[in-house]
Amino acid sequence: MVEKQATKKHHLIEYANGPSLEEINGTVEVPKGKGFWRTLFAYSGPGALVAVGYMDPGNWSTSITGGQNFQYLLMSIILISSLIAMLLQYMAAKLGIVTQMDLAQAIRARTSKTLGIVLWILTELAIMATDIAEVIGGAIALYLLFNIPLVIAVFITVFDVLLLLLLTKVGFRKIEAIVVALIMVILFIFVYQVALSDPNWGKIIEGLVPTAQTVSTHPHIGGQTPLSGALGIIGATVMPHNLYLHSSISQTRKIDHNDEEDVARSVKFSAWDSNIQLTFAFFVNALLLITGVAVFKSGTVEDPSFFGLYQALSDTSKLSNGILADVARSGILSTLFAVALLASGQNSTITGTLTGQVIMEGFVHMKMPLWLRRLVTRLISVIPVLICVLITSNKPAIEEHQALNDLMNNSQVFLAFALPFSMLPLLMFTDSKVEMGERFSNSWWVKLLGWISVIGLTYLNLLGLPDSIAGFYGDKATAGQIQTAHIIAYVIIALVLALLVWTIVELYLGNKRFKEEQDAKLQESVE
């Protein structure tokens, strides 16, 4: 038996059907009978890893561009997205803590192997889409900071696997601390830039209240409408892989599952941790939008990519504030922007890799070392970025920048496919008293808000799909190309809805089967 185990350690790909992220599951000690703040500190960390997904490079472009085009109009969309995120992440953490299964494991336990494989592939595509944004963000940051040619910078992003190897040796608690430190760097940089720009705080507060204009199809500014800007922010904010990740890393704390009060305490403090960290994420996204409004003169930044924003932060003619322009001459604003972009990409690297392992183990019961997992997904994600860079290398700089920006934004379309298949099962599981027990199943108001959020987000994501597909043809798409894009989108929508029905039916039948098994066991114990 010992020899078999020793041999097994040498396999790069292994069978896995144990606890979620077994190496770190239940490894972090938490105090009992201590004060609120000390207990909260022990539970703090998983929320930061989740919050990273809400401030990755994919969020930057949508928030800054939305601010520049529509002033503070879309502040309410950032607020609503953040509140929905808090609700969904609370349910994800609760699912992991109470059932001792992550979301992927829970879905697989109640559905067929075939559906499990389909959902795994779909979620992998979503993770790779976010990875493309990280590759682009990281490569551009390296180019801006160190003048490294883009092709080489793209390859360098592959070597962040070495960072991951190092982090796996230092322990999960230290990984959490590093992520929190990087979030603080990003937050500080944008607080500093916005404070210098002296924005109109009255207009900011006014923008937090949604109006009919918030989701209007007019006016068209910079190729955007308020509705498309809102859909972009929503799509970049609420992402499916965060729900899988949170349901797993919420289990890193050591608790007694035979003690209902201990479980309840863990759910409570995990919710506090998540909500605090997502509040930071809200402020970062709000600061990004405010940066778009207050820092840049409206309509002056022709290049909306990270390159253009970097240049604009050192170009005093494009800045709306005199004090800001004085600071910009030193180059500090643009340098800080690039540092924050690099920090954002590295943060997302850590969480994306952990999520990939969670869904692979949960859906298809396969396991591989984190460094190998990272290497494979990053190499796949690098390919479209390299192709884009090589194709546009001989074109004007603004065309190359725009192409990379379009690739980053268009890759996010996969998130619209995958999001319902994480939200809907999550809501069904946490609504169920069979799965969660009487005490931990969702209360009526959580159910109500949950269903409104799930249906609303699914509808909005599918509503924006035709324009998202048309975006692959570029800004100068012909009428025929737009029509083709819409046909493709409607076919995809039909497939998504059919797959959703399949998922709901299997989850319902699986839940019913589980209840029958529980009732049978209870009957046996009585007899």
Short mmCIF file of C-alpha atoms in Angstrom, two decimals:
data_model
loop_
_atom_site.label_atom_id
_atom_site.label_comp_id
_atom_site.label_asym_id
_atom_site.label_seq_id
_atom_site.Cartn_x
_atom_site.Cartn_y
_atom_site.Cartn_z
CA MET A 1 0.00 0.00 0.00
CA VAL A 2 2.85 2.37 0.87
CA GLU A 3 4.55 1.57 -2.44
CA LYS A 4 1.33 2.39 -4.37
CA GLN A 5 1.03 5.76 -2.64
CA ALA A 6 4.67 6.57 -3.35
CA THR A 7 4.16 5.71 -7.02
CA LYS A 8 1.00 7.81 -7.17
CA LYS A 9 2.87 10.92 -6.12
CA HIS A 10 4.84 10.84 -9.36
CA HIS A 11 1.70 11.07 -11.55
CA LEU A 12 1.11 14.55 -12.96
CA ILE A 13 -2.61 13.87 -13.44
CA GLU A 14 -4.40 11.95 -10.70
CA TYR A 15 -7.91 10.92 -9.73
CA ALA A 16 -9.43 13.31 -7.18
CA ASN A 17 -12.70 12.87 -5.32
CA GLY A 18 -11.85 14.11 -1.83
CA PRO A 19 -12.30 17.44 -0.03
CA SER A 20 -12.12 20.56 -2.15
CA LEU A 21 -8.50 21.75 -2.57
CA GLU A 22 -7.50 19.02 -0.15
CA GLU A 23 -4.00 20.40 0.54
CA ILE A 24 -5.42 23.55 2.19
CA ASN A 25 -8.87 22.32 3.28
CA GLY A 26 -9.38 22.88 7.01
CA THR A 27 -5.76 23.94 7.58
CA VAL A 28 -6.27 27.42 9.06
CA GLU A 29 -6.91 27.49 12.82
CA VAL A 30 -9.61 29.88 14.08
CA PRO A 31 -10.04 30.99 17.72
CA LYS A 32 -13.12 30.09 19.72
CA GLY A 33 -14.66 32.17 22.46
CA LYS A 34 -12.62 35.24 21.48
CA GLY A 35 -13.74 38.77 20.62
CA PHE A 36 -15.38 39.83 17.36
CA TRP A 37 -12.34 41.52 15.81
CA ARG A 38 -9.89 38.74 16.62
CA THR A 39 -12.27 36.15 15.19
CA LEU A 40 -12.92 38.26 12.11
CA PHE A 41 -9.17 38.59 11.51
CA ALA A 42 -8.80 34.78 11.59
CA TYR A 43 -11.57 34.41 8.99
CA SER A 44 -10.30 37.27 6.80
CA GLY A 45 -8.53 36.28 3.61
CA PRO A 46 -10.80 34.19 1.36
CA GLY A 47 -12.91 37.29 0.70
CA ALA A 48 -9.82 39.10 -0.62
CA LEU A 49 -9.06 36.30 -3.10
CA VAL A 50 -12.66 36.54 -4.31
CA ALA A 51 -12.66 40.35 -4.45
CA VAL A 52 -9.66 40.22 -6.81
CA GLY A 53 -11.94 38.87 -9.54
CA TYR A 54 -14.04 42.03 -9.27
CA MET A 55 -11.10 44.35 -9.97
CA ASP A 56 -9.13 42.47 -12.64
CA PRO A 57 -7.90 44.14 -15.88
CA GLY A 58 -11.22 43.30 -17.57
CA ASN A 59 -12.99 45.70 -15.19
CA TRP A 60 -10.63 48.59 -15.80
CA SER A 61 -11.49 49.38 -19.39
CA THR A 62 -15.28 49.16 -18.92
CA SER A 63 -15.32 51.40 -15.83
CA ILE A 64 -12.90 54.07 -17.08
CA THR A 65 -14.45 54.24 -20.56
CA GLY A 66 -17.96 54.34 -19.06
CA GLY A 67 -16.91 57.28 -16.91
CA GLN A 68 -15.35 59.21 -19.74
CA ASN A 69 -18.35 58.69 -22.05
CA PHE A 70 -21.27 59.13 -19.64
CA GLN A 71 -19.84 60.98 -16.65
CA TYR A 72 -21.25 59.57 -13.37
CA LEU A 73 -24.38 58.02 -14.92
CA LEU A 74 -23.16 54.40 -14.52
CA MET A 75 -22.13 54.69 -10.84
CA SER A 76 -25.44 53.05 -9.94
CA ILE A 77 -24.58 50.03 -12.13
CA ILE A 78 -21.30 49.54 -10.23
CA LEU A 79 -23.20 49.75 -6.93
CA ILE A 80 -25.94 47.31 -7.98
CA SER A 81 -23.37 44.87 -9.41
CA SER A 82 -21.42 44.98 -6.16
CA LEU A 83 -24.52 44.33 -4.03
CA ILE A 84 -25.48 41.37 -6.25
CA ALA A 85 -21.91 40.09 -5.94
CA MET A 86 -22.12 40.26 -2.13
CA LEU A 87 -25.34 38.24 -2.17
CA LEU A 88 -24.00 35.55 -4.53
CA GLN A 89 -20.64 35.26 -2.74
CA TYR A 90 -22.40 34.91 0.63
CA MET A 91 -24.39 31.98 -0.77
CA ALA A 92 -21.25 30.43 -2.30
CA ALA A 93 -19.33 30.58 0.99
CA LYS A 94 -22.33 29.21 2.90
CA LEU A 95 -22.69 26.30 0.47
CA GLY A 96 -19.04 25.29 0.97
CA ILE A 97 -19.09 25.59 4.75
CA VAL A 98 -22.41 23.79 5.34
CA THR A 99 -22.24 20.98 2.76
CA GLN A 100 -18.41 20.61 2.78
CA MET A 101 -18.58 20.59 -1.03
CA ASP A 102 -17.57 23.32 -3.44
CA LEU A 103 -20.08 24.36 -6.12
CA ALA A 104 -18.51 22.13 -8.80
CA GLN A 105 -18.61 19.08 -6.50
CA ALA A 106 -22.22 19.82 -5.51
CA ILE A 107 -23.34 20.11 -9.14
CA ARG A 108 -21.49 16.93 -10.11
CA ALA A 109 -22.99 15.02 -7.16
CA ARG A 110 -26.53 15.82 -8.32
CA THR A 111 -26.09 15.53 -12.10
CA SER A 112 -24.84 13.07 -14.72
CA LYS A 113 -21.23 12.61 -15.82
CA THR A 114 -22.09 13.93 -19.30
CA LEU A 115 -23.53 17.19 -17.99
CA GLY A 116 -20.58 17.50 -15.61
CA ILE A 117 -18.12 17.38 -18.54
CA VAL A 118 -20.16 19.91 -20.56
CA LEU A 119 -20.27 22.37 -17.64
CA TRP A 120 -16.56 21.83 -16.96
CA ILE A 121 -15.65 22.75 -20.55
CA LEU A 122 -17.93 25.80 -20.41
CA THR A 123 -16.37 27.02 -17.17
CA GLU A 124 -12.84 26.38 -18.44
CA LEU A 125 -13.60 28.63 -21.43
CA ALA A 126 -14.75 31.36 -19.04
CA ILE A 127 -11.54 31.05 -16.99
CA MET A 128 -9.42 31.20 -20.14
CA ALA A 129 -11.33 34.31 -21.23
CA THR A 130 -10.39 36.07 -17.99
CA ASP A 131 -6.84 34.75 -18.43
CA ILE A 132 -6.63 36.52 -21.80
CA ALA A 133 -7.44 39.81 -20.03
CA GLU A 134 -4.69 39.04 -17.48
CA VAL A 135 -2.14 38.27 -20.22
CA ILE A 136 -2.96 41.52 -22.02
CA GLY A 137 -2.96 43.58 -18.82
CA GLY A 138 0.29 42.05 -17.56
CA ALA A 139 2.10 42.34 -20.92
CA ILE A 140 1.04 45.97 -21.38
CA ALA A 141 2.15 46.82 -17.82
CA LEU A 142 5.59 45.27 -18.47
CA TYR A 143 5.86 47.18 -21.75
CA LEU A 144 4.88 50.49 -20.14
CA LEU A 145 7.11 50.10 -17.08
CA PHE A 146 10.21 48.54 -18.63
CA ASN A 147 9.77 49.15 -22.39
CA ILE A 148 9.84 45.39 -23.04
CA PRO A 149 8.58 44.58 -26.59
CA LEU A 150 5.00 43.28 -26.46
CA VAL A 151 5.78 39.85 -27.93
CA ILE A 152 8.46 39.24 -25.29
CA ALA A 153 6.22 40.70 -22.56
CA VAL A 154 3.46 38.25 -23.50
CA PHE A 155 5.90 35.34 -23.13
CA ILE A 156 7.13 36.71 -19.79
CA THR A 157 3.59 36.48 -18.42
CA VAL A 158 3.90 32.69 -18.79
CA PHE A 159 6.63 32.71 -16.16
CA ASP A 160 4.27 33.93 -13.46
CA VAL A 161 3.98 30.18 -12.92
CA LEU A 162 7.27 30.52 -11.00
CA LEU A 163 5.58 33.00 -8.66
CA LEU A 164 2.82 30.47 -8.14
CA LEU A 165 5.36 27.74 -7.36
CA LEU A 166 6.89 29.98 -4.70
CA LEU A 167 3.50 30.82 -3.18
CA THR A 168 2.55 27.14 -2.85
CA LYS A 169 5.52 26.75 -0.51
CA VAL A 170 4.72 29.64 1.86
CA GLY A 171 1.25 28.54 3.03
CA PHE A 172 -2.29 29.66 2.25
CA ARG A 173 -2.46 32.33 4.98
CA LYS A 174 0.56 34.12 3.48
CA ILE A 175 -0.99 33.94 0.00
CA GLU A 176 -4.06 35.71 1.43
CA ALA A 177 -1.81 38.38 2.96
CA ILE A 178 0.01 38.98 -0.36
CA VAL A 179 -3.30 39.35 -2.20
CA VAL A 180 -4.60 41.84 0.41
CA ALA A 181 -1.36 43.84 0.09
CA LEU A 182 -1.73 44.03 -3.70
CA ILE A 183 -5.37 45.14 -3.34
CA MET A 184 -4.23 47.91 -0.99
CA VAL A 185 -1.64 49.03 -3.57
CA ILE A 186 -4.34 49.28 -6.26
CA LEU A 187 -6.75 51.08 -3.92
CA PHE A 188 -4.10 53.57 -2.74
CA ILE A 189 -3.04 54.45 -6.29
CA PHE A 190 -6.56 55.28 -7.44
CA VAL A 191 -7.50 57.09 -4.22
CA TYR A 192 -4.40 59.24 -4.76
CA GLN A 193 -5.22 59.98 -8.40
CA VAL A 194 -8.89 60.74 -7.73
CA ALA A 195 -8.07 62.91 -4.69
CA LEU A 196 -5.75 65.00 -6.87
CA SER A 197 -8.42 65.35 -9.56
CA ASP A 198 -10.94 66.89 -7.09
CA PRO A 199 -14.12 65.33 -8.58
CA ASN A 200 -17.69 66.59 -8.16
CA TRP A 201 -18.80 64.54 -5.13
CA GLY A 202 -22.39 65.78 -5.38
CA LYS A 203 -22.66 64.36 -8.90
CA ILE A 204 -21.04 61.12 -7.75
CA ILE A 205 -23.65 60.61 -5.02
CA GLU A 206 -26.41 61.54 -7.49
CA GLY A 207 -25.06 58.91 -9.91
CA LEU A 208 -25.55 56.16 -7.30
CA VAL A 209 -29.32 56.37 -7.90
CA PRO A 210 -30.39 54.49 -11.07
CA THR A 211 -32.63 56.25 -13.59
CA ALA A 212 -34.20 55.33 -16.95
CA GLN A 213 -31.25 57.07 -18.65
CA THR A 214 -28.89 54.54 -17.03
CA VAL A 215 -30.07 51.78 -19.41
CA SER A 216 -30.98 53.98 -22.37
CA THR A 217 -29.90 53.21 -25.94
CA HIS A 218 -29.08 56.90 -26.52
CA PRO A 219 -26.82 58.80 -26.83
CA HIS A 220 -24.03 57.04 -28.80
CA ILE A 221 -20.63 58.22 -27.52
CA GLY A 222 -17.36 56.57 -28.50
CA GLY A 223 -19.24 53.60 -29.95
CA GLN A 224 -21.11 53.10 -26.66
CA THR A 225 -24.61 53.70 -25.33
CA PRO A 226 -25.46 53.84 -21.61
CA LEU A 227 -27.03 50.36 -21.96
CA SER A 228 -23.96 48.80 -23.62
CA GLY A 229 -21.73 50.52 -21.05
CA ALA A 230 -23.88 49.14 -18.23
CA LEU A 231 -23.81 45.64 -19.73
CA GLY A 232 -20.03 45.87 -20.04
CA ILE A 233 -19.64 46.79 -16.37
CA ILE A 234 -22.04 44.03 -15.26
CA GLY A 235 -20.31 41.45 -17.45
CA ALA A 236 -16.88 42.40 -16.14
CA THR A 237 -18.02 42.54 -12.50
CA VAL A 238 -20.01 39.38 -11.72
CA MET A 239 -17.96 36.42 -12.96
CA PRO A 240 -18.76 32.71 -12.64
CA HIS A 241 -15.39 31.42 -11.46
CA ASN A 242 -15.58 33.51 -8.27
CA LEU A 243 -18.56 31.46 -7.08
CA TYR A 244 -16.64 28.19 -7.53
CA LEU A 245 -13.56 29.63 -5.84
CA HIS A 246 -15.39 31.01 -2.80
CA SER A 247 -17.32 27.79 -2.17
CA SER A 248 -13.93 26.05 -1.98
CA ILE A 249 -11.65 28.43 -0.05
CA SER A 250 -14.37 29.13 2.53
CA GLN A 251 -13.54 25.59 3.70
CA THR A 252 -9.92 26.43 4.55
CA ARG A 253 -10.86 27.28 8.15
CA LYS A 254 -10.83 24.43 10.65
CA ILE A 255 -14.32 24.04 12.16
CA ASP A 256 -16.31 21.29 13.89
CA HIS A 257 -19.08 20.28 11.49
CA ASN A 258 -20.79 18.28 14.23
CA ASP A 259 -21.33 21.54 16.15
CA GLU A 260 -24.08 23.57 14.45
CA GLU A 261 -23.08 26.72 16.35
CA ASP A 262 -19.51 26.43 15.08
CA VAL A 263 -20.81 26.10 11.51
CA ALA A 264 -23.10 29.12 12.02
CA ARG A 265 -20.16 31.15 13.37
CA SER A 266 -18.09 30.24 10.32
CA VAL A 267 -20.90 31.28 7.94
CA LYS A 268 -21.32 34.58 9.80
CA PHE A 269 -17.64 35.59 9.78
CA SER A 270 -17.10 34.40 6.21
CA ALA A 271 -19.96 36.71 5.19
CA TRP A 272 -18.34 39.61 7.08
CA ASP A 273 -15.00 38.90 5.39
CA SER A 274 -16.57 38.67 1.94
CA ASN A 275 -18.67 41.83 2.29
CA ILE A 276 -15.78 43.92 3.62
CA GLN A 277 -13.47 42.86 0.78
CA LEU A 278 -16.17 43.33 -1.87
CA THR A 279 -16.77 46.82 -0.48
CA PHE A 280 -13.10 47.53 -1.26
CA ALA A 281 -13.70 46.13 -4.77
CA PHE A 282 -16.70 48.48 -5.15
CA PHE A 283 -14.55 51.47 -4.21
CA VAL A 284 -11.82 50.43 -6.68
CA ASN A 285 -14.36 50.13 -9.53
CA ALA A 286 -16.03 53.39 -8.50
CA LEU A 287 -12.62 55.10 -8.44
CA LEU A 288 -11.89 53.74 -11.91
CA LEU A 289 -15.11 55.29 -13.23
CA ILE A 290 -14.41 58.56 -11.38
CA THR A 291 -10.94 58.50 -12.94
CA GLY A 292 -12.57 58.33 -16.36
CA VAL A 293 -14.74 61.35 -15.52
CA ALA A 294 -12.58 63.61 -13.39
CA VAL A 295 -9.09 62.88 -14.64
CA PHE A 296 -9.64 63.07 -18.41
CA LYS A 297 -11.33 65.82 -20.34
CA SER A 298 -14.38 64.29 -21.97
CA GLY A 299 -13.67 62.99 -25.47
CA THR A 300 -9.95 63.83 -25.46
CA VAL A 301 -8.63 60.27 -25.12
CA GLU A 302 -8.90 58.79 -28.61
CA ASP A 303 -7.18 55.55 -27.62
CA PRO A 304 -9.35 53.89 -24.90
CA SER A 305 -6.86 51.04 -24.38
CA PHE A 306 -4.44 50.81 -21.45
CA PHE A 307 -1.78 52.37 -23.70
CA GLY A 308 -3.97 55.41 -24.32
CA LEU A 309 -4.86 55.80 -20.66
CA TYR A 310 -1.20 55.56 -19.68
CA GLN A 311 -0.23 58.23 -22.21
CA ALA A 312 -3.15 60.45 -21.17
CA LEU A 313 -1.97 60.40 -17.55
CA SER A 314 1.28 62.06 -18.59
CA ASP A 315 -0.26 64.39 -21.18
CA THR A 316 -1.26 67.59 -19.39
CA SER A 317 -3.50 68.71 -22.29
CA LYS A 318 -5.83 65.75 -21.64
CA LEU A 319 -6.20 66.27 -17.88
CA SER A 320 -9.14 68.20 -16.47
CA ASN A 321 -7.50 69.43 -13.27
CA GLY A 322 -4.61 71.90 -12.95
CA ILE A 323 -3.06 70.27 -9.88
CA LEU A 324 -3.30 66.89 -11.57
CA ALA A 325 -1.58 68.25 -14.66
CA ASP A 326 1.32 69.54 -12.54
CA VAL A 327 1.80 66.10 -10.96
CA ALA A 328 1.44 64.40 -14.36
CA ARG A 329 4.51 66.23 -15.69
CA SER A 330 6.67 64.18 -13.34
CA GLY A 331 5.36 60.93 -14.87
CA ILE A 332 4.26 59.60 -11.50
CA LEU A 333 0.57 59.26 -12.43
CA SER A 334 1.22 57.09 -15.49
CA THR A 335 3.81 54.98 -13.63
CA LEU A 336 1.41 54.36 -10.74
CA PHE A 337 -1.29 53.37 -13.25
CA ALA A 338 1.02 50.74 -14.80
CA VAL A 339 2.06 49.42 -11.35
CA ALA A 340 -1.61 49.03 -10.37
CA LEU A 341 -2.29 47.22 -13.66
CA LEU A 342 0.58 44.80 -13.01
CA ALA A 343 -0.62 44.18 -9.42
CA SER A 344 -4.14 43.51 -10.69
CA GLY A 345 -2.93 40.94 -13.22
CA GLN A 346 -0.76 39.09 -10.67
CA ASN A 347 -3.63 38.93 -8.19
CA SER A 348 -5.92 37.44 -10.82
CA THR A 349 -3.25 34.88 -11.73
CA ILE A 350 -3.33 33.41 -8.22
CA THR A 351 -7.11 33.15 -7.98
CA GLY A 352 -7.59 31.95 -11.57
CA THR A 353 -5.26 29.00 -11.00
CA LEU A 354 -6.97 27.95 -7.77
CA THR A 355 -10.38 28.16 -9.48
CA GLY A 356 -9.19 26.03 -12.38
CA GLN A 357 -8.13 23.31 -9.95
CA VAL A 358 -11.48 23.52 -8.11
CA ILE A 359 -13.59 22.98 -11.23
CA MET A 360 -11.32 20.25 -12.63
CA GLU A 361 -11.47 18.26 -9.39
CA GLY A 362 -15.17 18.93 -8.89
CA PHE A 363 -16.57 18.29 -12.35
CA VAL A 364 -14.27 15.59 -13.80
CA HIS A 365 -12.42 14.32 -10.70
CA MET A 366 -8.98 15.11 -12.18
CA LYS A 367 -6.11 16.72 -10.33
CA MET A 368 -2.74 18.12 -11.43
CA PRO A 369 -0.06 20.25 -9.73
CA LEU A 370 -0.97 23.95 -9.60
CA TRP A 371 2.15 24.95 -11.55
CA LEU A 372 1.24 22.57 -14.42
CA ARG A 373 -2.36 23.72 -14.38
CA ARG A 374 -1.18 27.33 -14.63
CA LEU A 375 1.31 26.57 -17.40
CA VAL A 376 -1.25 24.78 -19.59
CA THR A 377 -4.01 27.42 -19.29
CA ARG A 378 -1.60 30.34 -19.65
CA LEU A 379 0.03 28.88 -22.78
CA ILE A 380 -3.43 28.40 -24.35
CA SER A 381 -4.45 31.95 -23.40
CA VAL A 382 -1.21 33.39 -24.78
CA ILE A 383 -1.91 32.08 -28.31
CA PRO A 384 -4.73 34.52 -29.32
CA VAL A 385 -2.83 37.42 -27.73
CA LEU A 386 0.35 36.58 -29.67
CA ILE A 387 -1.59 36.22 -32.92
CA CYS A 388 -3.21 39.62 -32.32
CA VAL A 389 0.16 41.28 -31.58
CA LEU A 390 1.88 39.72 -34.60
CA ILE A 391 -0.94 40.56 -37.04
CA THR A 392 -1.04 44.22 -35.98
CA SER A 393 2.71 44.72 -35.42
CA ASN A 394 3.19 46.53 -38.74
CA LYS A 395 0.09 48.68 -38.40
CA PRO A 396 -0.19 52.11 -36.72
CA ALA A 397 0.20 51.95 -32.94
CA ILE A 398 -3.39 53.00 -32.25
CA GLU A 399 -4.70 50.10 -34.38
CA GLU A 400 -2.52 47.62 -32.48
CA HIS A 401 -3.72 49.03 -29.17
CA GLN A 402 -7.36 48.96 -30.28
CA ALA A 403 -7.02 45.35 -31.49
CA LEU A 404 -5.68 44.23 -28.11
CA ASN A 405 -8.42 46.17 -26.32
CA ASP A 406 -11.08 44.57 -28.55
CA LEU A 407 -9.62 41.10 -27.93
CA MET A 408 -9.75 41.67 -24.18
CA ASN A 409 -13.33 42.96 -24.27
CA ASN A 410 -14.59 40.35 -26.76
CA SER A 411 -13.04 37.46 -24.83
CA GLN A 412 -15.34 38.36 -21.94
CA VAL A 413 -18.31 37.15 -24.01
CA PHE A 414 -17.66 33.64 -22.69
CA LEU A 415 -18.52 34.89 -19.20
CA ALA A 416 -22.08 35.56 -20.40
CA PHE A 417 -22.39 31.88 -21.41
CA ALA A 418 -21.02 30.47 -18.18
CA LEU A 419 -22.53 32.76 -15.54
CA PRO A 420 -26.07 31.27 -15.43
CA PHE A 421 -24.63 27.76 -14.96
CA SER A 422 -22.96 28.79 -11.72
CA MET A 423 -25.60 31.22 -10.39
CA LEU A 424 -28.65 29.04 -10.94
CA PRO A 425 -27.31 25.83 -9.31
CA LEU A 426 -25.93 27.92 -6.43
CA LEU A 427 -29.35 29.41 -5.79
CA MET A 428 -31.12 26.04 -6.08
CA PHE A 429 -28.71 24.38 -3.64
CA THR A 430 -28.81 27.13 -1.01
CA ASP A 431 -32.62 27.44 -1.29
CA SER A 432 -32.97 23.70 -0.57
CA LYS A 433 -33.59 22.58 3.01
CA VAL A 434 -32.62 19.08 1.89
CA GLU A 435 -29.11 20.25 0.96
CA MET A 436 -28.59 22.97 3.57
CA GLY A 437 -30.81 21.94 6.46
CA GLU A 438 -33.55 24.00 8.09
CA ARG A 439 -31.20 26.54 9.68
CA PHE A 440 -28.89 27.30 6.78
CA SER A 441 -31.23 27.31 3.76
CA ASN A 442 -31.90 30.76 2.31
CA SER A 443 -34.44 32.96 4.07
CA TRP A 444 -37.38 34.24 2.01
CA TRP A 445 -35.77 37.63 1.35
CA VAL A 446 -32.47 36.05 0.23
CA LYS A 447 -34.47 33.75 -2.09
CA LEU A 448 -36.40 36.72 -3.52
CA LEU A 449 -33.31 38.87 -4.09
CA GLY A 450 -31.41 35.83 -5.36
CA TRP A 451 -33.97 34.97 -8.04
CA ILE A 452 -34.31 38.62 -9.11
CA SER A 453 -30.50 38.82 -9.43
CA VAL A 454 -30.10 35.52 -11.28
CA ILE A 455 -32.95 36.15 -13.74
CA GLY A 456 -31.93 39.79 -14.22
CA LEU A 457 -28.24 39.07 -14.84
CA THR A 458 -29.01 36.15 -17.16
CA TYR A 459 -31.44 38.30 -19.15
CA LEU A 460 -29.02 41.23 -19.41
CA ASN A 461 -26.09 39.01 -20.41
CA LEU A 462 -28.13 37.32 -23.14
CA LEU A 463 -29.61 40.68 -24.21
CA GLY A 464 -26.11 42.04 -24.82
CA LEU A 465 -24.90 38.92 -26.63
CA PRO A 466 -25.80 39.97 -30.23
CA ASP A 467 -23.79 43.19 -29.91
CA SER A 468 -20.95 41.32 -28.19
CA ILE A 469 -20.71 38.84 -31.09
CA ALA A 470 -20.89 41.73 -33.57
CA GLY A 471 -17.94 43.26 -31.72
CA PHE A 472 -15.70 40.50 -33.12
CA TYR A 473 -16.06 42.12 -36.56
CA GLY A 474 -14.66 45.43 -35.28
CA ASP A 475 -16.03 48.96 -35.35
CA LYS A 476 -16.55 48.99 -39.13
CA ALA A 477 -18.71 45.88 -39.45
CA THR A 478 -20.96 45.72 -42.52
CA ALA A 479 -24.72 45.21 -42.33
CA GLY A 480 -24.23 41.61 -43.50
CA GLN A 481 -21.65 40.92 -40.80
CA ILE A 482 -23.92 42.38 -38.12
CA GLN A 483 -26.81 40.22 -39.35
CA THR A 484 -24.56 37.12 -39.28
CA ALA A 485 -23.42 38.03 -35.76
CA HIS A 486 -27.02 38.32 -34.59
CA ILE A 487 -27.95 34.95 -36.10
CA ILE A 488 -24.96 33.34 -34.34
CA ALA A 489 -25.98 35.03 -31.09
CA TYR A 490 -29.58 33.80 -31.30
CA VAL A 491 -28.37 30.23 -31.97
CA ILE A 492 -26.07 30.48 -28.93
CA ILE A 493 -28.89 31.89 -26.79
CA ALA A 494 -31.11 28.94 -27.80
CA LEU A 495 -28.33 26.49 -26.89
CA VAL A 496 -27.69 28.25 -23.56
CA LEU A 497 -31.40 28.12 -22.65
CA ALA A 498 -31.61 24.43 -23.64
CA LEU A 499 -28.55 23.63 -21.53
CA LEU A 500 -30.04 25.60 -18.63
CA VAL A 501 -33.24 23.53 -18.82
CA TRP A 502 -31.14 20.32 -18.87
CA THR A 503 -29.20 21.52 -15.83
CA ILE A 504 -32.32 22.52 -13.87
CA VAL A 505 -34.04 19.18 -14.58
CA GLU A 506 -31.01 17.13 -13.53
CA LEU A 507 -30.47 19.21 -10.38
CA TYR A 508 -34.15 18.87 -9.43
CA LEU A 509 -34.11 15.10 -9.95
CA GLY A 510 -30.77 14.82 -8.12
CA ASN A 511 -32.12 16.76 -5.16
CA LYS A 512 -35.23 14.59 -5.11
CA ARG A 513 -33.09 11.43 -5.20
CA PHE A 514 -30.95 12.75 -2.34
CA LYS A 515 -34.06 13.45 -0.23
CA GLU A 516 -35.33 9.90 -0.83
CA GLU A 517 -31.97 8.51 0.29
CA GLN A 518 -32.08 10.66 3.43
CA ASP A 519 -35.64 9.56 4.21
CA ALA A 520 -34.67 5.90 3.70
CA LYS A 521 -31.72 6.24 6.12
CA LEU A 522 -33.94 7.97 8.66
CA GLN A 523 -36.52 5.18 8.36
CA GLU A 524 -33.81 2.54 8.90
CA SER A 525 -32.52 4.28 12.02
CA VAL A 526 -36.06 4.44 13.49
CA GLU A 527 -36.62 0.75 12.84
#
